[in-house]
């Protein structure tokens, strides 16, 4: 949208008259406030903006956004969002989901929305637990997580959402924490401008069922986060430590002596998918976690290709005729005597 037609909005313009009902201290409040503030700053057209969610605590989101919205069924938000985007490509469609909704029952739908490069902005709230259904372990829960469904501790290996998104074909992949409004806002702005499948992992705290799960990342960002800057080496701890690849191509933490960053990995948002997969492996507790835009790539979106097919077919064959279609191919009539002609 050009500056000439940019709407002047405030955060309040994106709020609704609904009481925001999350538990006190929930990270969802901060995410909601930042989304509202960012979209207001962007001057979005609320009538062209849609928020679609599945089932879970995060899925209350559409009620609190003064835009169009759908609160759909468990795990199917990407499917409904895909149908909307294909039929109404001019709309800005956001999908709000959680690590249970989007990666368990909805895993298949998330994968294929990303694979097709649907122009959807998917924000996945990852608190490593099922919140709405009272604390069962989720696909991202750490091994050993004690929950009502795993009283002796989870024995599942946790899923890596960023690896899944990259492997599925997402063309914009990013990560932020619920407490870093500045970085979150910057990512949301870039996601809004991107044409293609966006996947943002939001590290979000559930104060009731999994409190403090991300404290190791959020409480000491200098030592436990790598702020990604395009064209800059991967450094942390005030520039005293960095990330390089070992002989086996596995990432390693090394000391940076005298500011010499030669040999360190240098971040490139538009680098290879292989490099992005290396970034995805930097997770706690062994590594600081990369924050920001991990990967972006431009390619045609599914809805653009689908609508082009329709345009090409009309140019070649003319406007369709439903009656002609119904009576084409193998058809027959049943006579009064019951015989088929």
XYZ file of C-alpha atoms in Angstrom:
341
model
C 0.000 0.000 0.000
C 1.469 3.387 -1.011
C 1.899 6.185 1.506
C -0.600 8.257 -0.468
C -3.463 5.921 0.398
C -2.175 4.624 3.718
C -4.874 4.754 6.368
C -4.256 6.487 9.667
C -5.091 3.959 12.353
C -4.322 3.555 16.020
C -4.013 0.355 18.027
C -7.482 1.070 19.423
C -8.938 0.868 15.908
C -7.867 -2.788 15.778
C -9.400 -3.626 19.168
C -12.925 -4.995 19.645
C -15.543 -4.697 22.388
C -14.867 -8.287 23.508
C -13.302 -8.925 26.909
C -9.856 -10.424 26.353
C -9.984 -13.709 28.241
C -6.619 -15.331 28.735
C -5.046 -16.307 32.031
C -3.205 -13.532 33.884
C 0.389 -13.411 32.683
C -0.288 -15.290 29.440
C 2.077 -14.371 26.615
C -0.886 -14.085 24.237
C -1.662 -10.589 25.556
C 1.690 -9.242 24.399
C 1.381 -10.887 20.990
C -2.133 -9.492 20.491
C -1.057 -5.977 21.445
C 1.920 -6.077 19.081
C -0.158 -7.407 16.175
C -2.744 -4.664 16.700
C -0.112 -1.959 16.976
C 1.831 -3.188 13.939
C -1.183 -3.485 11.644
C -2.318 -0.022 12.733
C 1.105 1.391 11.865
C 0.924 -0.333 8.486
C -2.455 1.276 7.839
C -4.087 -1.961 6.760
C -7.608 -2.025 5.398
C -9.569 -3.802 8.086
C -12.233 -4.856 5.574
C -9.520 -6.639 3.577
C -7.949 -8.345 6.597
C -8.982 -11.742 7.955
C -7.777 -13.689 10.986
C -8.524 -17.425 10.956
C -7.891 -19.752 13.883
C -8.458 -23.348 14.892
C -8.927 -24.525 18.483
C -6.805 -23.571 21.476
C -6.062 -20.627 23.716
C -4.433 -18.718 20.851
C -7.505 -19.352 18.713
C -9.513 -16.725 20.590
C -7.491 -14.216 18.559
C -10.115 -13.396 15.867
C -12.563 -12.199 18.540
C -10.098 -9.537 19.607
C -9.178 -8.198 16.148
C -11.457 -5.549 14.617
C -11.210 -7.209 11.218
C -12.990 -10.124 9.608
C -12.329 -13.476 11.231
C -13.226 -17.144 11.500
C -12.902 -19.325 14.594
C -12.838 -22.701 12.870
C -12.285 -26.328 13.887
C -9.321 -28.095 15.399
C -6.289 -28.040 13.112
C -8.177 -26.970 9.989
C -7.479 -23.237 9.992
C -4.890 -23.487 7.157
C -7.411 -25.360 5.013
C -10.172 -22.801 5.448
C -7.664 -19.991 5.012
C -6.441 -21.588 1.767
C -9.963 -21.750 0.367
C -10.562 -18.114 1.237
C -7.272 -16.939 -0.259
C -7.870 -18.775 -3.541
C -11.341 -17.304 -3.990
C -10.505 -13.853 -2.623
C -6.805 -13.324 -3.417
C -7.008 -9.598 -2.635
C -7.504 -10.320 1.078
C -4.721 -10.384 3.665
C -5.197 -13.707 5.445
C -3.557 -14.460 8.802
C -3.666 -17.866 10.507
C -3.355 -18.066 14.286
C -2.509 -21.488 15.685
C -0.653 -23.247 18.480
C 1.854 -26.075 18.790
C -0.976 -28.536 19.451
C -3.536 -27.210 16.975
C -1.066 -26.571 14.157
C 1.404 -29.431 14.574
C -0.664 -32.343 15.899
C -4.187 -32.716 14.522
C -3.456 -29.870 12.108
C 0.045 -30.924 11.105
C -1.024 -32.264 7.731
C -2.914 -29.072 6.892
C -0.033 -26.837 7.952
C 2.434 -28.827 5.852
C 0.385 -28.606 2.664
C -0.440 -24.912 3.031
C 3.305 -24.265 3.255
C 4.140 -26.738 0.471
C 1.742 -25.003 -1.903
C 3.168 -21.590 -1.015
C -0.226 -20.224 -0.107
C -0.034 -16.490 0.570
C -0.932 -16.965 4.245
C 0.683 -15.444 7.324
C 0.813 -18.334 9.818
C 1.728 -17.408 13.404
C 2.312 -20.450 15.595
C 2.248 -19.859 19.354
C 4.655 -22.384 20.846
C 4.413 -22.910 24.608
C 5.291 -26.629 24.432
C 1.998 -27.668 26.047
C -1.742 -27.980 25.434
C -3.223 -25.065 27.381
C -6.941 -25.002 26.607
C -7.385 -28.725 27.289
C -5.569 -28.448 30.614
C -1.919 -29.230 30.207
C -1.395 -32.386 28.145
C 2.001 -32.648 26.485
C 2.177 -31.404 22.886
C 4.282 -32.231 19.801
C 6.887 -29.673 20.906
C 7.071 -30.685 24.598
C 10.554 -31.550 25.806
C 11.313 -35.150 26.659
C 10.509 -35.813 30.302
C 7.613 -33.328 30.406
C 5.283 -34.385 33.210
C 1.661 -33.669 32.346
C -1.768 -35.261 32.914
C -1.250 -37.355 29.774
C 2.369 -38.218 30.666
C 2.525 -38.558 34.464
C 5.876 -40.362 34.275
C 7.321 -37.921 31.757
C 7.026 -37.696 27.981
C 9.158 -40.129 26.003
C 8.402 -38.434 22.672
C 11.141 -36.636 20.795
C 9.901 -33.050 20.352
C 9.120 -31.613 16.943
C 11.151 -28.676 15.634
C 8.610 -26.219 14.118
C 11.215 -24.288 12.139
C 12.616 -27.472 10.575
C 9.096 -28.558 9.660
C 8.334 -25.210 8.020
C 11.573 -25.206 6.020
C 11.144 -28.828 4.952
C 7.570 -28.143 3.880
C 8.550 -25.263 1.618
C 7.650 -22.099 3.542
C 9.090 -19.042 1.797
C 9.333 -16.796 4.869
C 10.394 -18.322 8.178
C 10.994 -16.321 11.352
C 11.038 -16.552 15.143
C 10.461 -14.152 18.024
C 9.569 -14.243 21.713
C 6.335 -12.916 23.158
C 8.288 -10.415 25.275
C 10.262 -8.804 22.432
C 7.705 -6.411 20.944
C 10.288 -4.542 18.856
C 11.564 -7.614 17.023
C 8.080 -9.109 16.766
C 6.774 -5.920 15.161
C 9.636 -5.830 12.650
C 8.980 -9.454 11.680
C 5.232 -8.849 11.312
C 5.860 -5.872 9.030
C 8.087 -7.954 6.764
C 5.652 -10.860 6.847
C 2.853 -8.531 5.766
C 4.873 -7.438 2.736
C 5.901 -10.986 1.754
C 3.914 -12.763 -0.952
C 3.930 -16.441 -0.093
C 3.772 -18.899 2.781
C 4.831 -17.204 6.024
C 5.617 -19.208 9.149
C 6.438 -17.367 12.368
C 7.250 -19.354 15.496
C 6.309 -17.295 18.542
C 7.945 -18.524 21.742
C 5.043 -17.963 24.138
C 4.710 -18.595 27.849
C 1.834 -20.520 29.454
C 1.955 -19.394 33.107
C -0.492 -22.089 34.258
C 0.633 -25.361 32.688
C 4.203 -24.771 31.502
C 5.417 -21.634 33.212
C 8.942 -20.527 32.450
C 9.561 -22.999 29.630
C 11.367 -20.281 27.637
C 13.018 -18.484 30.584
C 16.400 -19.820 29.556
C 16.012 -18.048 26.225
C 14.209 -14.850 27.273
C 15.758 -13.923 30.613
C 19.329 -13.670 29.307
C 18.997 -12.831 25.593
C 22.616 -11.748 25.236
C 23.834 -15.259 26.014
C 20.890 -17.373 24.853
C 19.778 -15.648 21.661
C 21.402 -14.827 18.333
C 19.849 -11.712 16.835
C 19.948 -12.400 13.106
C 21.203 -9.569 10.916
C 21.507 -10.088 7.194
C 25.145 -10.153 6.113
C 26.453 -10.272 9.691
C 28.238 -13.190 11.423
C 26.390 -15.335 13.955
C 27.667 -13.978 17.255
C 26.290 -13.730 20.784
C 27.457 -13.086 24.359
C 28.400 -9.530 23.448
C 30.302 -10.683 20.395
C 32.621 -12.944 22.387
C 31.177 -16.192 21.026
C 30.036 -17.314 17.604
C 28.780 -20.217 15.505
C 30.825 -22.075 12.900
C 30.496 -25.388 11.088
C 32.708 -28.262 12.122
C 34.322 -30.771 9.787
C 31.195 -32.921 10.052
C 29.073 -29.866 9.037
C 27.543 -29.727 12.520
C 27.275 -26.274 14.145
C 29.735 -25.499 16.918
C 30.095 -22.725 19.485
C 33.537 -21.088 19.375
C 35.209 -18.192 21.138
C 35.678 -14.943 19.218
C 39.122 -13.611 20.037
C 39.997 -9.980 19.387
C 36.850 -9.434 17.362
C 38.051 -11.842 14.653
C 34.871 -13.318 13.153
C 36.525 -15.028 10.209
C 35.354 -18.598 9.874
C 31.984 -17.916 11.488
C 28.717 -18.502 9.704
C 27.400 -15.295 8.136
C 23.657 -14.834 8.090
C 21.880 -14.621 4.749
C 18.087 -14.485 4.751
C 18.076 -15.388 1.078
C 20.781 -17.999 1.457
C 20.386 -21.683 0.805
C 17.700 -23.781 2.415
C 20.526 -25.963 3.722
C 21.954 -23.037 5.690
C 18.486 -22.272 7.082
C 18.199 -25.876 8.265
C 21.484 -25.435 10.155
C 19.975 -22.409 11.904
C 16.923 -24.486 12.796
C 19.148 -26.910 14.733
C 20.321 -24.171 17.085
C 17.928 -24.802 19.976
C 18.124 -24.736 23.748
C 19.769 -25.952 25.900
C 22.807 -26.672 23.739
C 22.768 -23.508 21.622
C 21.511 -19.947 21.721
C 18.363 -19.668 19.600
C 18.333 -17.542 16.410
C 15.765 -14.725 16.495
C 14.520 -12.787 13.507
C 14.070 -13.796 9.882
C 15.804 -17.124 9.288
C 14.883 -17.577 5.636
C 13.020 -15.956 2.789
C 12.555 -16.858 -0.839
C 10.359 -15.534 -3.630
C 8.370 -17.807 -5.900
C 4.839 -17.819 -7.369
C 2.032 -18.393 -4.905
C -0.515 -21.172 -5.287
C -3.484 -18.843 -5.663
C -1.712 -16.788 -8.325
C -0.996 -19.932 -10.347
C -4.536 -21.253 -9.816
C -6.170 -18.021 -10.945
C -3.838 -17.820 -13.934
C -5.004 -21.287 -14.982
C -8.593 -20.068 -14.910
C -7.688 -16.971 -16.937
C -5.819 -19.065 -19.518
C -8.700 -21.528 -19.800
C -11.208 -18.727 -20.398
C -8.955 -17.166 -23.032
C -8.647 -20.500 -24.837
C -12.118 -21.977 -24.372
C -14.332 -19.010 -23.574
C -16.699 -18.641 -20.674
C -17.958 -21.900 -19.256
C -21.475 -23.223 -19.800
C -22.758 -25.299 -16.877
C -25.539 -26.961 -18.897
C -23.094 -27.879 -21.617
C -20.751 -29.351 -19.033
C -23.529 -31.372 -17.422
C -24.518 -32.941 -20.737
C -20.992 -33.608 -22.027
C -19.044 -36.851 -21.963
C -20.737 -40.111 -21.015
C -24.392 -39.217 -20.466
C -27.675 -41.050 -20.965
C -31.406 -40.620 -20.540
C -33.780 -43.028 -18.820
C -36.985 -43.587 -20.755
C -40.487 -44.023 -19.302
C -40.088 -47.791 -19.621
C -36.921 -47.667 -17.542
C -34.571 -48.314 -20.419
C -31.407 -46.246 -20.773
C -30.665 -44.410 -24.026
